[in-house]
PDB file of C-alpha atoms and ligand atoms in Angstrom:
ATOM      1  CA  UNK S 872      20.339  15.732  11.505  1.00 96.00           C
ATOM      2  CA  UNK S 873      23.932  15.889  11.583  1.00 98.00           C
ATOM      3  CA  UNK S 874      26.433  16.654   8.997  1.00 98.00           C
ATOM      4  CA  UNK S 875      29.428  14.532   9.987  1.00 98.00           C
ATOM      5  CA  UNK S 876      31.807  16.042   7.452  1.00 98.00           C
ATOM      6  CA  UNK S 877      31.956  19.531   6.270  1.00 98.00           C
ATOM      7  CA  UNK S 878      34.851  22.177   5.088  1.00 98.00           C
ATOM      8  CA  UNK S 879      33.084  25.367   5.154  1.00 98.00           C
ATOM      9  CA  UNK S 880      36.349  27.037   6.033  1.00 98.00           C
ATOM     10  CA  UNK S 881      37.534  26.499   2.407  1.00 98.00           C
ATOM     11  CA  UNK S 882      37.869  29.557   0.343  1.00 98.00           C
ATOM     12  CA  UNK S 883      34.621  28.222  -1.767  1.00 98.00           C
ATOM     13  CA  UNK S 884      32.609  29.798   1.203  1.00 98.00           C
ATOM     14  CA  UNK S 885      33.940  33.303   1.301  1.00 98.00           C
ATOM     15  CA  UNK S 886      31.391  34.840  -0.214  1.00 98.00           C
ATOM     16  CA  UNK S 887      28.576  33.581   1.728  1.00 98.00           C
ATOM     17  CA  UNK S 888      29.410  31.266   4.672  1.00 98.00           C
ATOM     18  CA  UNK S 889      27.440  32.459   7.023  1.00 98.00           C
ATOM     19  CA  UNK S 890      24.177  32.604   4.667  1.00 98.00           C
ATOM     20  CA  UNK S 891      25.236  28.667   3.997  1.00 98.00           C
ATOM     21  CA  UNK S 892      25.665  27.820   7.520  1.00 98.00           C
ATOM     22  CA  UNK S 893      22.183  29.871   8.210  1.00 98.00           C
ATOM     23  CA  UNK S 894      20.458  28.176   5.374  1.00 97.00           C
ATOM     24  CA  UNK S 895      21.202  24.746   6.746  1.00 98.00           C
ATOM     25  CA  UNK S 896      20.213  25.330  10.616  1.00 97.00           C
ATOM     26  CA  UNK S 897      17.015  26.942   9.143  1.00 97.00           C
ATOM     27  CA  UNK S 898      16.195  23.865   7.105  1.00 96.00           C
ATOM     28  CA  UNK S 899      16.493  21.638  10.525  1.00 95.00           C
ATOM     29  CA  UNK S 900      20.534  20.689  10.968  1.00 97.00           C
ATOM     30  CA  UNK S 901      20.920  20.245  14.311  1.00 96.00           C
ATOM     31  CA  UNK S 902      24.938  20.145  14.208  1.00 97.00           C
ATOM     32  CA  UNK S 903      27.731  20.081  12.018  1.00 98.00           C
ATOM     33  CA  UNK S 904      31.338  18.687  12.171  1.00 98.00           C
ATOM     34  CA  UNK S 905      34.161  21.161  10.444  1.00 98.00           C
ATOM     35  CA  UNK S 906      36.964  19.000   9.247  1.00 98.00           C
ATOM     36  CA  UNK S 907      40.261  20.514   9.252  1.00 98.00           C
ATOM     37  CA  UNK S 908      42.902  19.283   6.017  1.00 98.00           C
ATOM     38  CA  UNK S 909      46.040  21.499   6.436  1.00 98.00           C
ATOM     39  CA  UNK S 910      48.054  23.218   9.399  1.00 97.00           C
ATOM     40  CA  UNK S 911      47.315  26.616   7.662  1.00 97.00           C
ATOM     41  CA  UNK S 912      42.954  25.962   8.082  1.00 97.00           C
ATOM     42  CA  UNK S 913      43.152  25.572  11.549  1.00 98.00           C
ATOM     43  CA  UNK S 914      42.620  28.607  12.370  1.00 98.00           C
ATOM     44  CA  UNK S 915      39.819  29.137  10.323  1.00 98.00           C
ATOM     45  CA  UNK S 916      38.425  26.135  11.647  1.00 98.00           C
ATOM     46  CA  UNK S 917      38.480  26.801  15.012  1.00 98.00           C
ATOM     47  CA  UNK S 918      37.134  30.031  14.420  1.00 98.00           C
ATOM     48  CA  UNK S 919      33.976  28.653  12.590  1.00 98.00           C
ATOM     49  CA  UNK S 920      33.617  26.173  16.070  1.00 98.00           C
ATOM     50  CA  UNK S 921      34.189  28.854  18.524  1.00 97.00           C
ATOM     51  CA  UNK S 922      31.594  31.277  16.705  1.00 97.00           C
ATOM     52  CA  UNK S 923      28.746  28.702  16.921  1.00 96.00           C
ATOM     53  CA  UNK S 924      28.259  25.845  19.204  1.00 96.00           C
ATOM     54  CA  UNK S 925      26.350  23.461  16.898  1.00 97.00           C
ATOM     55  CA  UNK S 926      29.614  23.887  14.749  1.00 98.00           C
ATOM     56  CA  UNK S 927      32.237  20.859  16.044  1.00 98.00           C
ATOM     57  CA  UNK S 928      36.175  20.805  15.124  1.00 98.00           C
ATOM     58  CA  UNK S 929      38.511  17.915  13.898  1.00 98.00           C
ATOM     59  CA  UNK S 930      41.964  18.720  13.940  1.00 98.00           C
ATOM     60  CA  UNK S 931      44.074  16.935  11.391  1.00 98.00           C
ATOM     61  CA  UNK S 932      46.317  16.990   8.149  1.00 98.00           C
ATOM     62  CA  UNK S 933      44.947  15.698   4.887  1.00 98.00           C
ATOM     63  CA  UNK S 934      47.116  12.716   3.547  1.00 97.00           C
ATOM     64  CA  UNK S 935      47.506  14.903  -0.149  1.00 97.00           C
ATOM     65  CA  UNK S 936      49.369  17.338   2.282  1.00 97.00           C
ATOM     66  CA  UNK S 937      51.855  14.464   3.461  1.00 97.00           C
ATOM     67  CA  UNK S 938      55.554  14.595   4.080  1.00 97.00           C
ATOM     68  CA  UNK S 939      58.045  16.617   6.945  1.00 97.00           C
ATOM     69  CA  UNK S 940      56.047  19.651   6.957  1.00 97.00           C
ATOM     70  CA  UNK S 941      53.419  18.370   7.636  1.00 98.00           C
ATOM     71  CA  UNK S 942      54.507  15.901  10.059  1.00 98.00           C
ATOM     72  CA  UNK S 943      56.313  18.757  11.911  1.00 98.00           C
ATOM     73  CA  UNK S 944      53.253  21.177  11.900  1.00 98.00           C
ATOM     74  CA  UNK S 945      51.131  17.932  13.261  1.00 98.00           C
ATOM     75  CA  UNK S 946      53.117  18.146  16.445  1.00 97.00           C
ATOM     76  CA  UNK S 947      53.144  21.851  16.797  1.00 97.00           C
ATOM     77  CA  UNK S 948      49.034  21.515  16.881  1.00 97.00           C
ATOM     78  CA  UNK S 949      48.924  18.580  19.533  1.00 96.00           C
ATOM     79  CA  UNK S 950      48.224  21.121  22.166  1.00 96.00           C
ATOM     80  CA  UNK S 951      44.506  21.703  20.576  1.00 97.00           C
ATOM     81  CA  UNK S 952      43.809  18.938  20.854  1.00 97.00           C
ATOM     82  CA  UNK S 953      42.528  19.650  24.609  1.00 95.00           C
ATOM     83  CA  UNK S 954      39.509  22.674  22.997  1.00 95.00           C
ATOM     84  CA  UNK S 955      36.366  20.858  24.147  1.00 93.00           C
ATOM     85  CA  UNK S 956      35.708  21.966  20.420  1.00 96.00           C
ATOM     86  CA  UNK S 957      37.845  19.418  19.209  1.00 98.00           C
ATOM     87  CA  UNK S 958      35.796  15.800  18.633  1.00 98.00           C
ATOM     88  CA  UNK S 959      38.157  14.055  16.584  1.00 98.00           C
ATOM     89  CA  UNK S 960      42.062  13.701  14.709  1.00 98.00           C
ATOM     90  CA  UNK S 961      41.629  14.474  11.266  1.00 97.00           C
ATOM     91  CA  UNK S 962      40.896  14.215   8.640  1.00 98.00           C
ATOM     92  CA  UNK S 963      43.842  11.524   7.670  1.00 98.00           C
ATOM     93  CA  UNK S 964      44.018   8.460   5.948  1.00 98.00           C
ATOM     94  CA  UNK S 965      45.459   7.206   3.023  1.00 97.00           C
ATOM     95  CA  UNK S 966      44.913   7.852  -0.707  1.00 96.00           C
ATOM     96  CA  UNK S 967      46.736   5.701  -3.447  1.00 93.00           C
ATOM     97  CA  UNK S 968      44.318   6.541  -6.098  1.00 91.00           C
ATOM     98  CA  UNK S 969      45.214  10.257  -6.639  1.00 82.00           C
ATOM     99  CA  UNK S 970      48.710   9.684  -4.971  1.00 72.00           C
ATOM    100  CA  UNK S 971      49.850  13.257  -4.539  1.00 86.00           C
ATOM    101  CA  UNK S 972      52.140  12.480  -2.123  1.00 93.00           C
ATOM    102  CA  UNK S 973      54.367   9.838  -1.513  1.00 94.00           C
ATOM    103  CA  UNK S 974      52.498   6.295   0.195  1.00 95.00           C
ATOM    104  CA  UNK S 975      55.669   6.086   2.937  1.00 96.00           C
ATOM    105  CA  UNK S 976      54.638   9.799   3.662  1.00 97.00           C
ATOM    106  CA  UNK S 977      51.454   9.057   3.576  1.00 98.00           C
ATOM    107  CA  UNK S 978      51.595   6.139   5.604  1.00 98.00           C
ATOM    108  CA  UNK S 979      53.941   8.141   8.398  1.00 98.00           C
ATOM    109  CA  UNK S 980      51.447  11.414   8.581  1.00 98.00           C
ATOM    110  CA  UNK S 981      49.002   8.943   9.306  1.00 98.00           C
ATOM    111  CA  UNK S 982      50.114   7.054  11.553  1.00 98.00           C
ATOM    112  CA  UNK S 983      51.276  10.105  13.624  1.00 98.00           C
ATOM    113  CA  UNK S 984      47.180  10.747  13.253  1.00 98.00           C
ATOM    114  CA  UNK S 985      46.299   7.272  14.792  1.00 98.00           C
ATOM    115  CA  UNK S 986      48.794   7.684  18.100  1.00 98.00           C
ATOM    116  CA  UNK S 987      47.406  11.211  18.977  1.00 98.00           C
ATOM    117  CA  UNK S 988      43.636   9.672  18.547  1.00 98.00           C
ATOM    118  CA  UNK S 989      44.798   7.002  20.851  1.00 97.00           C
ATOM    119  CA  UNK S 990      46.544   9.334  23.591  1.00 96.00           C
ATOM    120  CA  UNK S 991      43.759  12.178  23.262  1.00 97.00           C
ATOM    121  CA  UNK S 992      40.757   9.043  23.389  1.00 96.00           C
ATOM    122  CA  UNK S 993      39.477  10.964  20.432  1.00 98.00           C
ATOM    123  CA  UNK S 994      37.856   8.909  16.921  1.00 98.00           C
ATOM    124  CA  UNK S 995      39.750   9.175  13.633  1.00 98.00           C
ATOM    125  CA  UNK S 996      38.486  10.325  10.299  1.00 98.00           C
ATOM    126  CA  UNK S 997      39.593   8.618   7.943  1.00 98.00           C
ATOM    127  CA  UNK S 998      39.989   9.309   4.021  1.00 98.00           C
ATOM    128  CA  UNK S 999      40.569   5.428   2.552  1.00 97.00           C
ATOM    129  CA  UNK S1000      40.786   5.782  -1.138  1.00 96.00           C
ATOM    130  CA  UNK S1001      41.893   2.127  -2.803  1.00 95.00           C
ATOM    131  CA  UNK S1002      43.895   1.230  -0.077  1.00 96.00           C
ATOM    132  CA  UNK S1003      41.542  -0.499   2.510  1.00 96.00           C
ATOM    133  CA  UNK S1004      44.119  -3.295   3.410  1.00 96.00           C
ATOM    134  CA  UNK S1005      46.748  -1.124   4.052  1.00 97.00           C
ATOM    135  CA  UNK S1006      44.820   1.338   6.288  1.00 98.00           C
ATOM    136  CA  UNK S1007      43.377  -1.683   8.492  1.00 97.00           C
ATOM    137  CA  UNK S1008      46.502  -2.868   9.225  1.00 97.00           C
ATOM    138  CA  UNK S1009      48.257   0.449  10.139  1.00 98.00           C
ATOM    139  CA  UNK S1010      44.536   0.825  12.565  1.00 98.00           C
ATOM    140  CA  UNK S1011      45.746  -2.215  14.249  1.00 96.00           C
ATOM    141  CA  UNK S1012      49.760  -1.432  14.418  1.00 96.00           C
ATOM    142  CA  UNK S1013      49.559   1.868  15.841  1.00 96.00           C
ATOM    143  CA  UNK S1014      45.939   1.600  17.543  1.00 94.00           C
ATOM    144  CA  UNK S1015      46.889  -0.815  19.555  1.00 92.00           C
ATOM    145  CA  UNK S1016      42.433  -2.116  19.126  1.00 91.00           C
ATOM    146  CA  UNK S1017      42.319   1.169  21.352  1.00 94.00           C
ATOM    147  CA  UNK S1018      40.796   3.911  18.087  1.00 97.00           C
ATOM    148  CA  UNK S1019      37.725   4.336  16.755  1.00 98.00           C
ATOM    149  CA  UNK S1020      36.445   6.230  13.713  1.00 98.00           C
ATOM    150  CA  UNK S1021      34.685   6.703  11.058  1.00 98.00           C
ATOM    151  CA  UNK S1022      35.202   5.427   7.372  1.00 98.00           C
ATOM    152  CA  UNK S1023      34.415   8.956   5.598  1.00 98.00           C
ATOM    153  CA  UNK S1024      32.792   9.025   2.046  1.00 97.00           C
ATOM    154  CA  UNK S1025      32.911   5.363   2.302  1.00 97.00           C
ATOM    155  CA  UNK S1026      34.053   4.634  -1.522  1.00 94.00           C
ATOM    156  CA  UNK S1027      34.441   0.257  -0.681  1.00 96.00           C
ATOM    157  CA  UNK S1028      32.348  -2.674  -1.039  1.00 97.00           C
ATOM    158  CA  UNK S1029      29.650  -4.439   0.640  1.00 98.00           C
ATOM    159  CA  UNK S1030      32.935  -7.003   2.078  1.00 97.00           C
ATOM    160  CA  UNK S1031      35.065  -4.167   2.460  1.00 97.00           C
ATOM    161  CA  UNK S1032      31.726  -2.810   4.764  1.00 98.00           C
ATOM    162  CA  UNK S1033      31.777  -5.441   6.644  1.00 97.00           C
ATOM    163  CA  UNK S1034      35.190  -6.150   7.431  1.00 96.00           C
ATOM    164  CA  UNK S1035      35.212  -2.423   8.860  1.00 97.00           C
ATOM    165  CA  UNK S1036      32.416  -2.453  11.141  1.00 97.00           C
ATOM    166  CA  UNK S1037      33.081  -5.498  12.476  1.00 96.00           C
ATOM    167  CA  UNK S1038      36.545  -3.725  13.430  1.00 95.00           C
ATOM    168  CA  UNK S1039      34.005  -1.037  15.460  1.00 96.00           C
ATOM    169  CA  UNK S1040      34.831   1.976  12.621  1.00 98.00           C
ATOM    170  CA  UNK S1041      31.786   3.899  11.548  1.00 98.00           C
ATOM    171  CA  UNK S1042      31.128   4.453   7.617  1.00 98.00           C
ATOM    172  CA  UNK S1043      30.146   8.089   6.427  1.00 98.00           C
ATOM    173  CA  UNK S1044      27.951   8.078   3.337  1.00 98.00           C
ATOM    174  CA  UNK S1045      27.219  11.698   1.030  1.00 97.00           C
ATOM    175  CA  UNK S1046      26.059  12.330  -2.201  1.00 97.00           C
ATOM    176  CA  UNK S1047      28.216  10.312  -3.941  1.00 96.00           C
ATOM    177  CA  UNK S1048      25.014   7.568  -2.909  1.00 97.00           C
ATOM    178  CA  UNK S1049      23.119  10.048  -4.824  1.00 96.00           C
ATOM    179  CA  UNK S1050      24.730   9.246  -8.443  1.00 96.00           C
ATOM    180  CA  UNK S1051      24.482   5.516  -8.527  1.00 94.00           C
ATOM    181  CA  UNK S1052      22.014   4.575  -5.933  1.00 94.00           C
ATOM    182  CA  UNK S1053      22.189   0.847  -7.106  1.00 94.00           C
ATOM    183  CA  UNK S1054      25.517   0.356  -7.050  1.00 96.00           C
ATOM    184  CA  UNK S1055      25.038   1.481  -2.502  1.00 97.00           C
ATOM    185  CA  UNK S1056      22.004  -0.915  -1.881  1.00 97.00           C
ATOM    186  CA  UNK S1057      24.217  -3.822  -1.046  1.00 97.00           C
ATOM    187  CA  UNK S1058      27.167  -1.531   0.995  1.00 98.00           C
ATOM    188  CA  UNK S1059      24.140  -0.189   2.477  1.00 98.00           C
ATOM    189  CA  UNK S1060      22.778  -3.615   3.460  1.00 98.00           C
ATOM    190  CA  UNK S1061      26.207  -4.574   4.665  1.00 98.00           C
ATOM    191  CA  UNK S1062      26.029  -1.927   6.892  1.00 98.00           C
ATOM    192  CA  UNK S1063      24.700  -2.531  10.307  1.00 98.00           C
ATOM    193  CA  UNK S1064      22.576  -0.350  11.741  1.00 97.00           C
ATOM    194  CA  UNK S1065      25.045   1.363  14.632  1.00 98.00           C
ATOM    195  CA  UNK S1066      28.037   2.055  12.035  1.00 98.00           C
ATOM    196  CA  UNK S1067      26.017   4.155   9.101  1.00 98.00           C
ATOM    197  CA  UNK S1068      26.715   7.953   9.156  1.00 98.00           C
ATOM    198  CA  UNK S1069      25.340  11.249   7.328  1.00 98.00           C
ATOM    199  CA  UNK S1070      27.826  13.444   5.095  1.00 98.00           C
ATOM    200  CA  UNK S1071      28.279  16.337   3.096  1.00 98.00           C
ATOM    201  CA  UNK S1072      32.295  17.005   2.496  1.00 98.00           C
ATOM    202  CA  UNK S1073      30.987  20.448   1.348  1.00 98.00           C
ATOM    203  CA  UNK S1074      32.071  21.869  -0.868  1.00 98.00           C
ATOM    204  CA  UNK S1075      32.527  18.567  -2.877  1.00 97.00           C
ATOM    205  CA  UNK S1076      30.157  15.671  -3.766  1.00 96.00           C
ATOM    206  CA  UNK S1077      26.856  17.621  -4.298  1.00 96.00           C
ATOM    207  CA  UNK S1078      24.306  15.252  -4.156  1.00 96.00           C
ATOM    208  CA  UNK S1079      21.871  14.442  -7.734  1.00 94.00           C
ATOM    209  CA  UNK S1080      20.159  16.315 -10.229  1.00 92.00           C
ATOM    210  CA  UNK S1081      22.798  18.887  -9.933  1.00 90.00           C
ATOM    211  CA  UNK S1082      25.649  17.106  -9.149  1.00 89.00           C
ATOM    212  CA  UNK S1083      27.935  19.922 -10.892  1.00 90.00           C
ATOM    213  CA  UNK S1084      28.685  22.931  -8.500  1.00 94.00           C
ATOM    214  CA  UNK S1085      29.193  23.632  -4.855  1.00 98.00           C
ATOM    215  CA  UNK S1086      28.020  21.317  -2.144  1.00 98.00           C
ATOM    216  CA  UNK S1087      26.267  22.778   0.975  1.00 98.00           C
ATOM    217  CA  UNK S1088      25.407  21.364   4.122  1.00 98.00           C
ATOM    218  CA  UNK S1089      21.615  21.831   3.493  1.00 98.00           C
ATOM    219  CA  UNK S1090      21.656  19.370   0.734  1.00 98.00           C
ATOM    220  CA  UNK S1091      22.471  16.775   3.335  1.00 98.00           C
ATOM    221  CA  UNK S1092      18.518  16.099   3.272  1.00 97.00           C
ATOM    222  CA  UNK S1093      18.381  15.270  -0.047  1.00 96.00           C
ATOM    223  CA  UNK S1094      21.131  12.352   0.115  1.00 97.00           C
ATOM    224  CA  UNK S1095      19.267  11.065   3.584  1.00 98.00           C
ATOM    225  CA  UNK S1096      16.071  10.812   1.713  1.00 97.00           C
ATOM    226  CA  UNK S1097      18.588   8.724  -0.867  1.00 97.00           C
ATOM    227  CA  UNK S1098      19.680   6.439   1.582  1.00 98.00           C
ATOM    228  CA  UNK S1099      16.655   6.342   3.503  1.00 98.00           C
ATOM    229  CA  UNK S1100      14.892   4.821  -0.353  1.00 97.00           C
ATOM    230  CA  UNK S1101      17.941   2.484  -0.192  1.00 97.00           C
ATOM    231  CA  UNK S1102      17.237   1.451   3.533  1.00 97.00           C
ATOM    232  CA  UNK S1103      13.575   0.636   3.028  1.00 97.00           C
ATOM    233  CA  UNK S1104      13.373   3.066   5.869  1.00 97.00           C
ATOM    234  CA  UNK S1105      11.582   6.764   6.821  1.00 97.00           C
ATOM    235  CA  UNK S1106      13.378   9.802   6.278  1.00 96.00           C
ATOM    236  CA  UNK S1107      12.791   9.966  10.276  1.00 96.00           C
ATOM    237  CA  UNK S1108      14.055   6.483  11.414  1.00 97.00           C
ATOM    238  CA  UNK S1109      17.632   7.482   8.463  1.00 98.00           C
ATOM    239  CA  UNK S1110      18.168  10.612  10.725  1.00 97.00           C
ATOM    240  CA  UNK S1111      17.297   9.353  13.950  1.00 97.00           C
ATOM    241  CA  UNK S1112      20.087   6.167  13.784  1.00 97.00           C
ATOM    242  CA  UNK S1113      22.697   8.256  12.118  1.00 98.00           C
ATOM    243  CA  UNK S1114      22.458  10.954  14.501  1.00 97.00           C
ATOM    244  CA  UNK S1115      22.953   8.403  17.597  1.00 97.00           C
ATOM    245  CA  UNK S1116      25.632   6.901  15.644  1.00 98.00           C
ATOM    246  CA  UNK S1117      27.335  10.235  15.535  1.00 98.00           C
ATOM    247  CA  UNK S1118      26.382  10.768  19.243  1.00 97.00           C
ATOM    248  CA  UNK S1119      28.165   7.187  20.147  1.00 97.00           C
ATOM    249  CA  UNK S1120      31.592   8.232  18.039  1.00 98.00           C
ATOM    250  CA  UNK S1121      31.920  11.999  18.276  1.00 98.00           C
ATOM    251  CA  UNK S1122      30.280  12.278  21.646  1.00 94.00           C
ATOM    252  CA  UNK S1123      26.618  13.587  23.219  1.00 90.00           C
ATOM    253  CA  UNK S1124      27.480  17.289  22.854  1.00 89.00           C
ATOM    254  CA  UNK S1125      27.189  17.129  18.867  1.00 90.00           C
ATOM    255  CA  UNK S1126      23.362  16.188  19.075  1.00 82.00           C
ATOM    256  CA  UNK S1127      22.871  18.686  22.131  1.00 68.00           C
ATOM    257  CA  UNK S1128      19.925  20.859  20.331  1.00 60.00           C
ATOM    258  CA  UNK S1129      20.275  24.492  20.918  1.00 52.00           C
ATOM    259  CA  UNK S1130      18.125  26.274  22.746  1.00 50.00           C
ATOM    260  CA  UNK S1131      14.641  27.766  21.092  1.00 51.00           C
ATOM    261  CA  UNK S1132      15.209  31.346  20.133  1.00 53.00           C
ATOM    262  CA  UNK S1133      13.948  33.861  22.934  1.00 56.00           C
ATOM    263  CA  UNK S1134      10.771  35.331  22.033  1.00 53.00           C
ATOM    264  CA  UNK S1135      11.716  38.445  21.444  1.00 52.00           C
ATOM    265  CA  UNK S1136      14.736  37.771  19.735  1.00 48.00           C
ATOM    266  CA  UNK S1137      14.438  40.226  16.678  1.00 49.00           C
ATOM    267  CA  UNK S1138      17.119  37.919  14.510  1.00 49.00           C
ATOM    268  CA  UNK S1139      15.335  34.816  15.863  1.00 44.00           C
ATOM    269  CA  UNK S1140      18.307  33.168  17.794  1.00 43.00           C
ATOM    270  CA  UNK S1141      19.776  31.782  14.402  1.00 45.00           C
ATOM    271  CA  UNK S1142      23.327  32.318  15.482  1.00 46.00           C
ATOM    272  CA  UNK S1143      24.372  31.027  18.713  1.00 44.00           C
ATOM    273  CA  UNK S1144      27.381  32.929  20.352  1.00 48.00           C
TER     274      UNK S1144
HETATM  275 ZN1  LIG F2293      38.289  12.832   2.265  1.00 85.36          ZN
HETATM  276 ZN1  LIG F2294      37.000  15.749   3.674  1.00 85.36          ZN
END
């Protein structure tokens, strides 16, 4: 399984990421996709992808963070873009419902996003937060039909679903899914089978009973056994199509399994170099 969106370089982790990122490769994660939100977390984030190699990058600049700056410290980045680390811009987007920056900023930070996806050939993700319309059409101004991406935290409606995978993006579900399963059966239906996702956006979103408190990457299996109860499907067939999805948009390397730990390995291989 494969956690498509994770921030385990926040400061929430500092007191135990590498027990967290232990706990979830012990449980059965295969890979997981580190999603950068400000110009000062790169770093951090590349470290985490260099360190491991079932631990992927995304390079980007959260829309909250929007305006000059941020713009400016975009294009300083640009060069990373080239770390075979690095499997997609972002994460950017827009968000009018918490608004904490301005939509023209928004809407200029993000489409900075959308040309560097294009020129790099690398998919977007993309925060959409009661502004689907808006987003769609800046996908097809300044993607030219040449971007792909994935819809993360998908937060629409079983139209809204539709609309987006018939435009080719991908839709990234957590454990928001968890909270109201009801209300996701019919987004879930609307969802066709080579555009559904698995997500954690650690350290937010934990999935149910305990929806208060830090989210992890190893609760990703409790919100694909959520969505497999949705699907009418096994836990086995959930994983299987979501990882190929992620496969098909962030590329083959993110499923690559590691290696079984040598033998004689006395910390049983659980860190990669
Ligand atoms: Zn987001
Ligand atoms: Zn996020």
């Amino acid at each position: 399984m494969i956690d498509t969106h994770a921030h385990l370089h926040l400061p929430d982790f500092d007191g135990d990421r590498d027990r967290v990122i232990a706990r979830a490769f012990a449980l059965g994660l295969d890979a997981l996709i580190e999603i950068n939100i400000s110009a000062g977390g790169w770093p951090a984030v590349k470290r985490l992808a260099e360190a491991d190699a079932r631990i992927h990058a995304t390079l980007g600049i959260h829309p909250h963070e929007a305006g000059p700056e941020a713009l400016r410290a975009l294009a300083g980045l640009e060069g990373e873009l080239a770390s075979e680390r690095v499997v997609a811009v972002g994460e950017t987007g827009l968000d009018a419902a918490r608004g904490r920056a301005p939509r023209e900023e928004q809407v200029a930070l993000c489409a900075a996003h959308i040309g560097l996806a294009r020129e790099a050939r690398l998919p977007l993700v993309l925060h959409c937060r009661e502004a689907f319309p808006e987003l769609l059409r800046l996908l097809d101004l300044e993607g030219r039909g040449a971007v792909r991406g994935v819809f993360h935290c998908f937060s629409g409606g079983a139209g809204e679903a539709r609309e987006i995978a018939a435009r080719g993006f991908h839709m990234g579900f957590g454990g928001g899914v968890t909270y109201a399963p009801e209300r996701w059966r019919p987004v879930l239906a609307a969802v066709p089978a080579g555009r559904l996702l698995l997500e954690t956006d650690a350290p937010f979103l934990r999935p149910a009973p305990d929806r208060r408190g830090r989210n992890e990457p190893a609760f990703l299996f409790r919100t694909a056994a959520a969505i497999a109860r949705l699907l009418g499907l096994s836990e086995e067939e959930t994983e299987a199509r979501a990882d190929a999805n992620a496969a098909d948009l962030f590329g083959p390397s993110v499923i690559r399994r590691s290696p079984p730990a040598p033998a004689d390995s006395p910390d049983g291989g659980a860190a990669s170099p």
